[in-house]
Short mmCIF file of C-alpha atoms in Angstrom, two decimals:
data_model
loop_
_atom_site.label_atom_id
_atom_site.label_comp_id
_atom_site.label_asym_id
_atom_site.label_seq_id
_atom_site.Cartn_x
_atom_site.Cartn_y
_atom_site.Cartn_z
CA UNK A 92 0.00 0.00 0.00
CA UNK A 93 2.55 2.30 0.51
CA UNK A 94 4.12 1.86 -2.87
CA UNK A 95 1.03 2.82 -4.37
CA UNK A 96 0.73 6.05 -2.35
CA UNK A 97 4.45 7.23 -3.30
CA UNK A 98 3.55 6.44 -7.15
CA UNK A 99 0.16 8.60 -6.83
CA UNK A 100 2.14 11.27 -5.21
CA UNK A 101 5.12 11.14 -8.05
CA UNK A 102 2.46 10.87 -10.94
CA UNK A 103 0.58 13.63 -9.92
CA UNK A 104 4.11 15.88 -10.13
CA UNK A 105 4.96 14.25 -13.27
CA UNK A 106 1.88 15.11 -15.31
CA UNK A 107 2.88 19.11 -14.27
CA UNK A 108 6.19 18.54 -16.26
CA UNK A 109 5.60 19.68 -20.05
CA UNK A 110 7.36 17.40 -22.60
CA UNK A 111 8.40 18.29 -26.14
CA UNK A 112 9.69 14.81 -27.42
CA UNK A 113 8.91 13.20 -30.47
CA UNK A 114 6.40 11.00 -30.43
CA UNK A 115 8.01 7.69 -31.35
CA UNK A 116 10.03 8.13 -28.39
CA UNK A 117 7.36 9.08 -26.11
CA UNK A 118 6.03 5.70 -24.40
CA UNK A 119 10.19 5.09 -24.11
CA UNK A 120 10.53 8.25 -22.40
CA UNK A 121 7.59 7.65 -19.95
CA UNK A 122 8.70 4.40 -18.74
CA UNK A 123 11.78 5.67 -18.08
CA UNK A 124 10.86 8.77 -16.02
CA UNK A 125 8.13 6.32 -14.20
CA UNK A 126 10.89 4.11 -12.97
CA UNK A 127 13.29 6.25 -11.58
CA UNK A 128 12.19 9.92 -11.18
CA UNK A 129 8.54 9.32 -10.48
CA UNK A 130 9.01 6.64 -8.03
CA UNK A 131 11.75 9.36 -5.33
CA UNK A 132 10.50 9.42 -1.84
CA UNK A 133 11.72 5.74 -1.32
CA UNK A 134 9.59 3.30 -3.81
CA UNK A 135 11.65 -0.20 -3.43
CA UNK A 136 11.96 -1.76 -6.84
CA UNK A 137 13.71 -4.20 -4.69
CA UNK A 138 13.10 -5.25 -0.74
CA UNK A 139 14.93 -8.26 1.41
CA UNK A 140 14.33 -8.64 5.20
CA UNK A 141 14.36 -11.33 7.42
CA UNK A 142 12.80 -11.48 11.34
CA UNK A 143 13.25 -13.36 14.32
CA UNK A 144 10.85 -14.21 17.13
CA UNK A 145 12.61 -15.95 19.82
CA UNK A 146 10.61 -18.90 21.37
CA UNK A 147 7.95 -18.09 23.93
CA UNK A 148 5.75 -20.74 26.12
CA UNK A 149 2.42 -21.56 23.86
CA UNK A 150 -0.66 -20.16 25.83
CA UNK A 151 -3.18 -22.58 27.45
CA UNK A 152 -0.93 -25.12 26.09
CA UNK A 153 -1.56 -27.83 29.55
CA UNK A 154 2.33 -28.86 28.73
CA UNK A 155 5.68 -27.44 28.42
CA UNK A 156 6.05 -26.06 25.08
CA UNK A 157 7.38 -23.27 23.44
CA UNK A 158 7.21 -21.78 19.82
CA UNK A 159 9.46 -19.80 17.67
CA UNK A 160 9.47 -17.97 14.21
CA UNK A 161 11.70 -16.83 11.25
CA UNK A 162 10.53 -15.31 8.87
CA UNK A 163 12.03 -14.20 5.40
CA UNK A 164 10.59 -11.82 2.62
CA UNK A 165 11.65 -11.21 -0.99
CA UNK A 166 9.71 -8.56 -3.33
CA UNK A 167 10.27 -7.01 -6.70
CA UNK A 168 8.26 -4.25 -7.82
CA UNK A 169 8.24 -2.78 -11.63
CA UNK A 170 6.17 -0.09 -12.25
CA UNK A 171 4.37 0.66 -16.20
CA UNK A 172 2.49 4.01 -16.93
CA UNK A 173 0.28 3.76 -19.48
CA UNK A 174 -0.21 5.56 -22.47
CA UNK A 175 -3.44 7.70 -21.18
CA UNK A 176 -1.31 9.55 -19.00
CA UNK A 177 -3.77 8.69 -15.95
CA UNK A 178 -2.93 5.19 -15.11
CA UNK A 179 -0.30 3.39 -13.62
CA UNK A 180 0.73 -0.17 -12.87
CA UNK A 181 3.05 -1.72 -10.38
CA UNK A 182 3.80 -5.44 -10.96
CA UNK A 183 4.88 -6.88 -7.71
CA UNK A 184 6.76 -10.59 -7.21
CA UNK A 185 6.81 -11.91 -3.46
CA UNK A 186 8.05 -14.71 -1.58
CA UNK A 187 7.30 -15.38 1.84
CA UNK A 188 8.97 -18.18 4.39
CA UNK A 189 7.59 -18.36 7.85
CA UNK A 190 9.56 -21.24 9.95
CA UNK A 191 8.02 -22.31 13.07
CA UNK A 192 10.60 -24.16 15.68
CA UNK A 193 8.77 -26.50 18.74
CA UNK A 194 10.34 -27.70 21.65
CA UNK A 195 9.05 -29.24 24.52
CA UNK A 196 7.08 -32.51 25.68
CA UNK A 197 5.13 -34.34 23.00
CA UNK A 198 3.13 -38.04 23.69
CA UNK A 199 5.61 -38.09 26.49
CA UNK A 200 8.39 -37.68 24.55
CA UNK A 201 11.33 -34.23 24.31
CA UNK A 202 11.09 -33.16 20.75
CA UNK A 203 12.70 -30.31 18.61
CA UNK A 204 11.04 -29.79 15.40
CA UNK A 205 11.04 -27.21 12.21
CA UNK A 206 7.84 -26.57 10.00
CA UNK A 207 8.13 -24.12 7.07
CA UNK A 208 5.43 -22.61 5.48
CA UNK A 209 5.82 -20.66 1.77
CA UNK A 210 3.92 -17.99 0.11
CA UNK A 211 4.68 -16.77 -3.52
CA UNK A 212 2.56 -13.79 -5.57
CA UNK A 213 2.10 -11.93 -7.71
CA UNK A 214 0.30 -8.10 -7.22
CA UNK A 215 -1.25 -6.27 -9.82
CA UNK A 216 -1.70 -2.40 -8.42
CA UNK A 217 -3.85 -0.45 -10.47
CA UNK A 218 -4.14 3.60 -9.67
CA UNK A 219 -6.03 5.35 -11.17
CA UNK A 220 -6.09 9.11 -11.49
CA UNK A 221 -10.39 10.41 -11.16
CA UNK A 222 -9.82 14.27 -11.10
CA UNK A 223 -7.60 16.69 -9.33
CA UNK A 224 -7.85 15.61 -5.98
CA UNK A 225 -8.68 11.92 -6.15
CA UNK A 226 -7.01 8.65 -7.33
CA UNK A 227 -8.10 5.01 -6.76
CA UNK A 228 -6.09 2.42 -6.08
CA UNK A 229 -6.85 -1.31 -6.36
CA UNK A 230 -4.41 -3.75 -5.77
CA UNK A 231 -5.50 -7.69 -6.71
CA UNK A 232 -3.34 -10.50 -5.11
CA UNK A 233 -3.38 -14.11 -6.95
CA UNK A 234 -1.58 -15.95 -4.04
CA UNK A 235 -0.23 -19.74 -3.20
CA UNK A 236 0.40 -19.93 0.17
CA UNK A 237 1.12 -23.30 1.93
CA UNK A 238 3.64 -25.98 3.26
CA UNK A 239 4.37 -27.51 0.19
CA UNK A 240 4.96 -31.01 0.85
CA UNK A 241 2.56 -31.90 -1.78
CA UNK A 242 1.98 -30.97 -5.49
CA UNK A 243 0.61 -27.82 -5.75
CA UNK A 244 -3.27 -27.78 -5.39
CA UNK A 245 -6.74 -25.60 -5.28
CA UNK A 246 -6.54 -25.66 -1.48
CA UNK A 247 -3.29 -23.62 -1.58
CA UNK A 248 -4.25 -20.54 -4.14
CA UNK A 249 -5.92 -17.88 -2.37
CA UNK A 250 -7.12 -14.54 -4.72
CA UNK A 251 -6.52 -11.79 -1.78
CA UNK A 252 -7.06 -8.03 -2.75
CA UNK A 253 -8.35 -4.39 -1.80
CA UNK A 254 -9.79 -0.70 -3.35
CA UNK A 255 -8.57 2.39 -1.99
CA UNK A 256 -9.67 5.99 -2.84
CA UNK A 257 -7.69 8.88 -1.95
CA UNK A 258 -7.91 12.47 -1.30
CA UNK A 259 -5.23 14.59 -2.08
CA UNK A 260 -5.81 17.40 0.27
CA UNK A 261 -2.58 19.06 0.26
CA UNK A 262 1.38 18.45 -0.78
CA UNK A 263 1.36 17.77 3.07
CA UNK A 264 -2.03 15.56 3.65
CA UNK A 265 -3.83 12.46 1.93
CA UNK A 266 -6.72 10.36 3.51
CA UNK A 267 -8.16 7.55 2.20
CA UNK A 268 -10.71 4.70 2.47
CA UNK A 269 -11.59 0.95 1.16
CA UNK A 270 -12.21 -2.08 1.55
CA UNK A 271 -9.34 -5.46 1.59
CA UNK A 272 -9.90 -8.89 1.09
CA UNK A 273 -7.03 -10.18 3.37
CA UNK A 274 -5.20 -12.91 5.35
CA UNK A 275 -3.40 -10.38 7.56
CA UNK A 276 -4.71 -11.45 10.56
CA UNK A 277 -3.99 -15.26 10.09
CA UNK A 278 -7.42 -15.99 8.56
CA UNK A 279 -9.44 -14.92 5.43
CA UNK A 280 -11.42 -11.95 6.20
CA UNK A 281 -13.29 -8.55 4.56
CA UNK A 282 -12.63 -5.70 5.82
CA UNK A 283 -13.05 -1.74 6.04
CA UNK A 284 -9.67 0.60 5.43
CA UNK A 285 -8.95 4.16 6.02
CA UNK A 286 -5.76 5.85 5.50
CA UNK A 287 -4.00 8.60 7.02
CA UNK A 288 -1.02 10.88 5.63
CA UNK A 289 1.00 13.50 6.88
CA UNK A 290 4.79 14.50 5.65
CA UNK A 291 6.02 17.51 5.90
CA UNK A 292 9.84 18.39 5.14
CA UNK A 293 11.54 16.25 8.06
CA UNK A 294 8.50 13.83 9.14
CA UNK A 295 6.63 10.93 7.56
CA UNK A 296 3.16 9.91 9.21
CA UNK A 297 1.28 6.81 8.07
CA UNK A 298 -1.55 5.44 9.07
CA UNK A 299 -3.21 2.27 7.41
CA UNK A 300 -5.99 1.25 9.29
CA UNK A 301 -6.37 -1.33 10.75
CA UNK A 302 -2.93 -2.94 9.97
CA UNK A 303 -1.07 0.15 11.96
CA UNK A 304 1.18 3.53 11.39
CA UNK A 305 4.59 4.33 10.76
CA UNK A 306 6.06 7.56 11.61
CA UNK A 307 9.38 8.63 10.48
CA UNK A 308 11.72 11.42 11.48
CA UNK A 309 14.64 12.74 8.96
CA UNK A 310 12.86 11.14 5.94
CA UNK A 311 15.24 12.29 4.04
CA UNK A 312 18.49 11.93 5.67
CA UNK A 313 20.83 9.10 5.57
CA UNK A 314 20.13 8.48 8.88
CA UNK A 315 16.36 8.56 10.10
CA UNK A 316 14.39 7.06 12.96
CA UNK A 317 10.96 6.39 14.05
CA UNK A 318 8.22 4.54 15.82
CA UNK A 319 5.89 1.79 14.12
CA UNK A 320 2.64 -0.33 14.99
CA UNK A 321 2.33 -2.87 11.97
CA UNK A 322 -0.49 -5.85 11.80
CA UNK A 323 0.58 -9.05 9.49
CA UNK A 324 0.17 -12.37 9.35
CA UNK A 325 -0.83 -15.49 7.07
CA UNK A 326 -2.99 -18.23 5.92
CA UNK A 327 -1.49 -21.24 4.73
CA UNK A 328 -2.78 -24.61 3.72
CA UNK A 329 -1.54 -27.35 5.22
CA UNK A 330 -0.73 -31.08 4.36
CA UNK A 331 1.48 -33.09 6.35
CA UNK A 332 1.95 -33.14 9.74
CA UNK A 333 2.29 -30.74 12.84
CA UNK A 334 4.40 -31.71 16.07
CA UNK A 335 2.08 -29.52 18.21
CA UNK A 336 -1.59 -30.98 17.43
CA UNK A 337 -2.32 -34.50 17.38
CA UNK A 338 -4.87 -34.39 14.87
CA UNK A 339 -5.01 -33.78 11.22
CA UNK A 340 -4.24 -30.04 10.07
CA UNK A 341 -5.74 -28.59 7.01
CA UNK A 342 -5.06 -25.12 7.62
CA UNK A 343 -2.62 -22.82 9.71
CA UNK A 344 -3.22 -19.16 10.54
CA UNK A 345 -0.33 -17.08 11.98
CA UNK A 346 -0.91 -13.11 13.19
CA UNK A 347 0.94 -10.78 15.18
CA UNK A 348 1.38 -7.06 16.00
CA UNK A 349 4.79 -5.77 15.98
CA UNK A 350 5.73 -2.38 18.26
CA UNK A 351 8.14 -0.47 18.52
CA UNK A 352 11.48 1.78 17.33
CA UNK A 353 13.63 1.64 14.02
CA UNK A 354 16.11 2.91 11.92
CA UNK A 355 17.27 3.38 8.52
CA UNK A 356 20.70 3.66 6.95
CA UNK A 357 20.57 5.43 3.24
CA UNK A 358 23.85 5.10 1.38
CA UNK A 359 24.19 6.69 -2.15
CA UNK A 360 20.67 7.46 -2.51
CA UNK A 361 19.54 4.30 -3.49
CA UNK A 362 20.45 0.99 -0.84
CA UNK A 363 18.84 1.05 2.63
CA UNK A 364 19.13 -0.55 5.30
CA UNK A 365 16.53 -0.96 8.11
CA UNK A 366 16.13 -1.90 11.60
CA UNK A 367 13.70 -3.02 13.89
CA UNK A 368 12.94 -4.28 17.54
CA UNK A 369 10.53 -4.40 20.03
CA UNK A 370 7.52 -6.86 21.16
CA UNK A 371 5.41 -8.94 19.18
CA UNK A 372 1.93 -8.57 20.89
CA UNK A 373 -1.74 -9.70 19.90
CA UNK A 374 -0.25 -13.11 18.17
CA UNK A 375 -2.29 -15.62 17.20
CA UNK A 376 -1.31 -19.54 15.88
CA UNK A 377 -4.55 -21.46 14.67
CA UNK A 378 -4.82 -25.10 13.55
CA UNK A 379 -7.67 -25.60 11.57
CA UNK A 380 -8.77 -29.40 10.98
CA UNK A 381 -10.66 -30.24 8.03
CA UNK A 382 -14.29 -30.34 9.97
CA UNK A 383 -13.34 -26.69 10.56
CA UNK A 384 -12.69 -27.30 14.49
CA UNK A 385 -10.21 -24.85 15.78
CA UNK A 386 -7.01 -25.75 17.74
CA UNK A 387 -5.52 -22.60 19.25
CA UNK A 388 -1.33 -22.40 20.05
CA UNK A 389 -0.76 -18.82 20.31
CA UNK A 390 2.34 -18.36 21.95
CA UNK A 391 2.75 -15.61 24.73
CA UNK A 392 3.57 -12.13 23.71
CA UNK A 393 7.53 -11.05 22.81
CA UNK A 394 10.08 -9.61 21.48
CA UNK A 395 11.22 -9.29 17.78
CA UNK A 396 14.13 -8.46 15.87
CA UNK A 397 13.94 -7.77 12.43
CA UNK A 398 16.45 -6.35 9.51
CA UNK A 399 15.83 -5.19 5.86
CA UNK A 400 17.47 -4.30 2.53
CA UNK A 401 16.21 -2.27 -0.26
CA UNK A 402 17.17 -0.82 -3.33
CA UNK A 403 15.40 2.58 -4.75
CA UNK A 404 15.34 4.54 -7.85
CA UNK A 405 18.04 7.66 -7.35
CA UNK A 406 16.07 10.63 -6.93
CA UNK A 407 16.18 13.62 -9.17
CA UNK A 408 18.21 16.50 -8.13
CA UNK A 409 15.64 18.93 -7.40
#
């Protein structure tokens, strides 16, 4: 989502800029001005990070166990105006590994065990540029998310999405509101979105409701700082075995809320590295069987450590 609202912002700059080209260069030209000067303010054509979530005792569990996470992201986004001038697309690639470790006591017996879960897609984000003030944006999600033990199957493709339109009130201020189609909170749910958006020369503040906010201080420096809520999770489809339920699994849901500070290195305009830490709170670990009954293992709440790497278009000497 943020993507989309740096490309809105950049487009609606761009169309200002009067162009006297010929026009068998033109749709050249545009694509090349959408993928590096239209996408400043820190679009990531290219995003790596990785996060840890040491083991913590699993709630109501009646035994001693404990559960722990990695988890590993890879995206690529590649933007395309098109040739009416009011529409952009971003074409976004992800992969997704969540590892769960177990420890503990299991039909009597000490066991250590590993179970990775994998989710690849592919984005299509559509904005759309409706008048002077307004955009939509619609983003629609074609995903396969699951353990993949097995050949790939119906049960693991899940068609996730969400429609945004936003107000352009000032260079400063945007608002915004929807509806998503989402797994974020470790099952498959509809629901309402509003967004929030304030930057001014040193600060950034987001707000995505309800997955969280994000504000930034120094945007622009090489070295900036900040404070961030941010909801995510997963649904996965599931079919082999899980150390921590006896019966059989069909699906696995996976939430949390992660709190607190970061930072951001900038070097050369374009790499970036991130940092974050704090307490995973409001996590959630559901075992679905296939009669739909419910087996909850949330862990207790935590703390997280997680780093990132991205790569953004130079910006444009202004």
């Amino acid at each position: 989502m943020d993507q989309r609202i740096e490309v809105i912002e950049q487009f609606q700059q761009f169309k200002e800029i009067k162009m006297q080209i010929d026009l068998k260069f033109k749709t050249a030209i545009l694509f090349f001005f959408v993928s590096f000067n239209l996408l400043a303010q820190d679009f990531e054509l290219f995003k790596v990070q990785s996060a840890y979530y040491p083991n913590q005792t699993i709630e109501d569990s009646g035994a001693d166990r404990e559960v722990g996470f990695w988890e590993w992201n890879a995206q690529l986004a590649l933007p395309q105006r098109l040739k009416n001038e009011k529409t952009v697309l971003i074409h976004q690639l992800s992969y997704t590994n969540l590892r769960a470790d177990v420890e503990g006591t299991f039909a009597n017996d000490e066991t250590e065990a590993s179970k990775d879960f994998h989710a690849i897609s592919y984005s299509l984000n559509w904005i759309q540029t409706l008048g002077p003030k307004w955009n939509l944006a619609v983003n629609l999600s074609p995903t396969f998310a699951s353990d993949f033990d097995q050949s790939l199957s119906t049960d693991d493709f899940f068609f996730l999405g969400n429609a945004l339109a936003i107000k352009t009130v000032s260079t400063k201020f945007k608002y915004g509101f929807g509806l998503a189609y989402t797994t974020s909170f470790g099952r498959q749910l509809v629901i309402p979105m509003g967004m929030i958006r304030y930057h001014t020369n040193n600060m950034a503040l987001d707000i995505i409701l309800p997955n969280g906010l994000s504000v930034v201080f120094n945007k622009d420096k090489a070295f900036h700082y900040g404070f961030q809520a941010r909801l995510n999770g997963g649904f996965f489809n599931n079919t082999s075995d899980i150390q921590i339920v006896n019966d059989e699994i069909d699906r696995v849901g996976y939430a949390r809320l992660n709190i607190g500070p970061k930072i951001g290195f900038r070097f050369n305009e374009t790499i970036k590295i991130n940092l974050e830490g704090g307490m995973a709170i409001a996590r959630r670990l559901d075992f679905v069987d296939p009669e739909g009954e419910t087996f909850d293992r949330t862990p207790e709440n935590g703390p997280f450590f997680k780093v990132g790497l991205s790569f953004s278009p130079k910006r444009k000497n202004k």
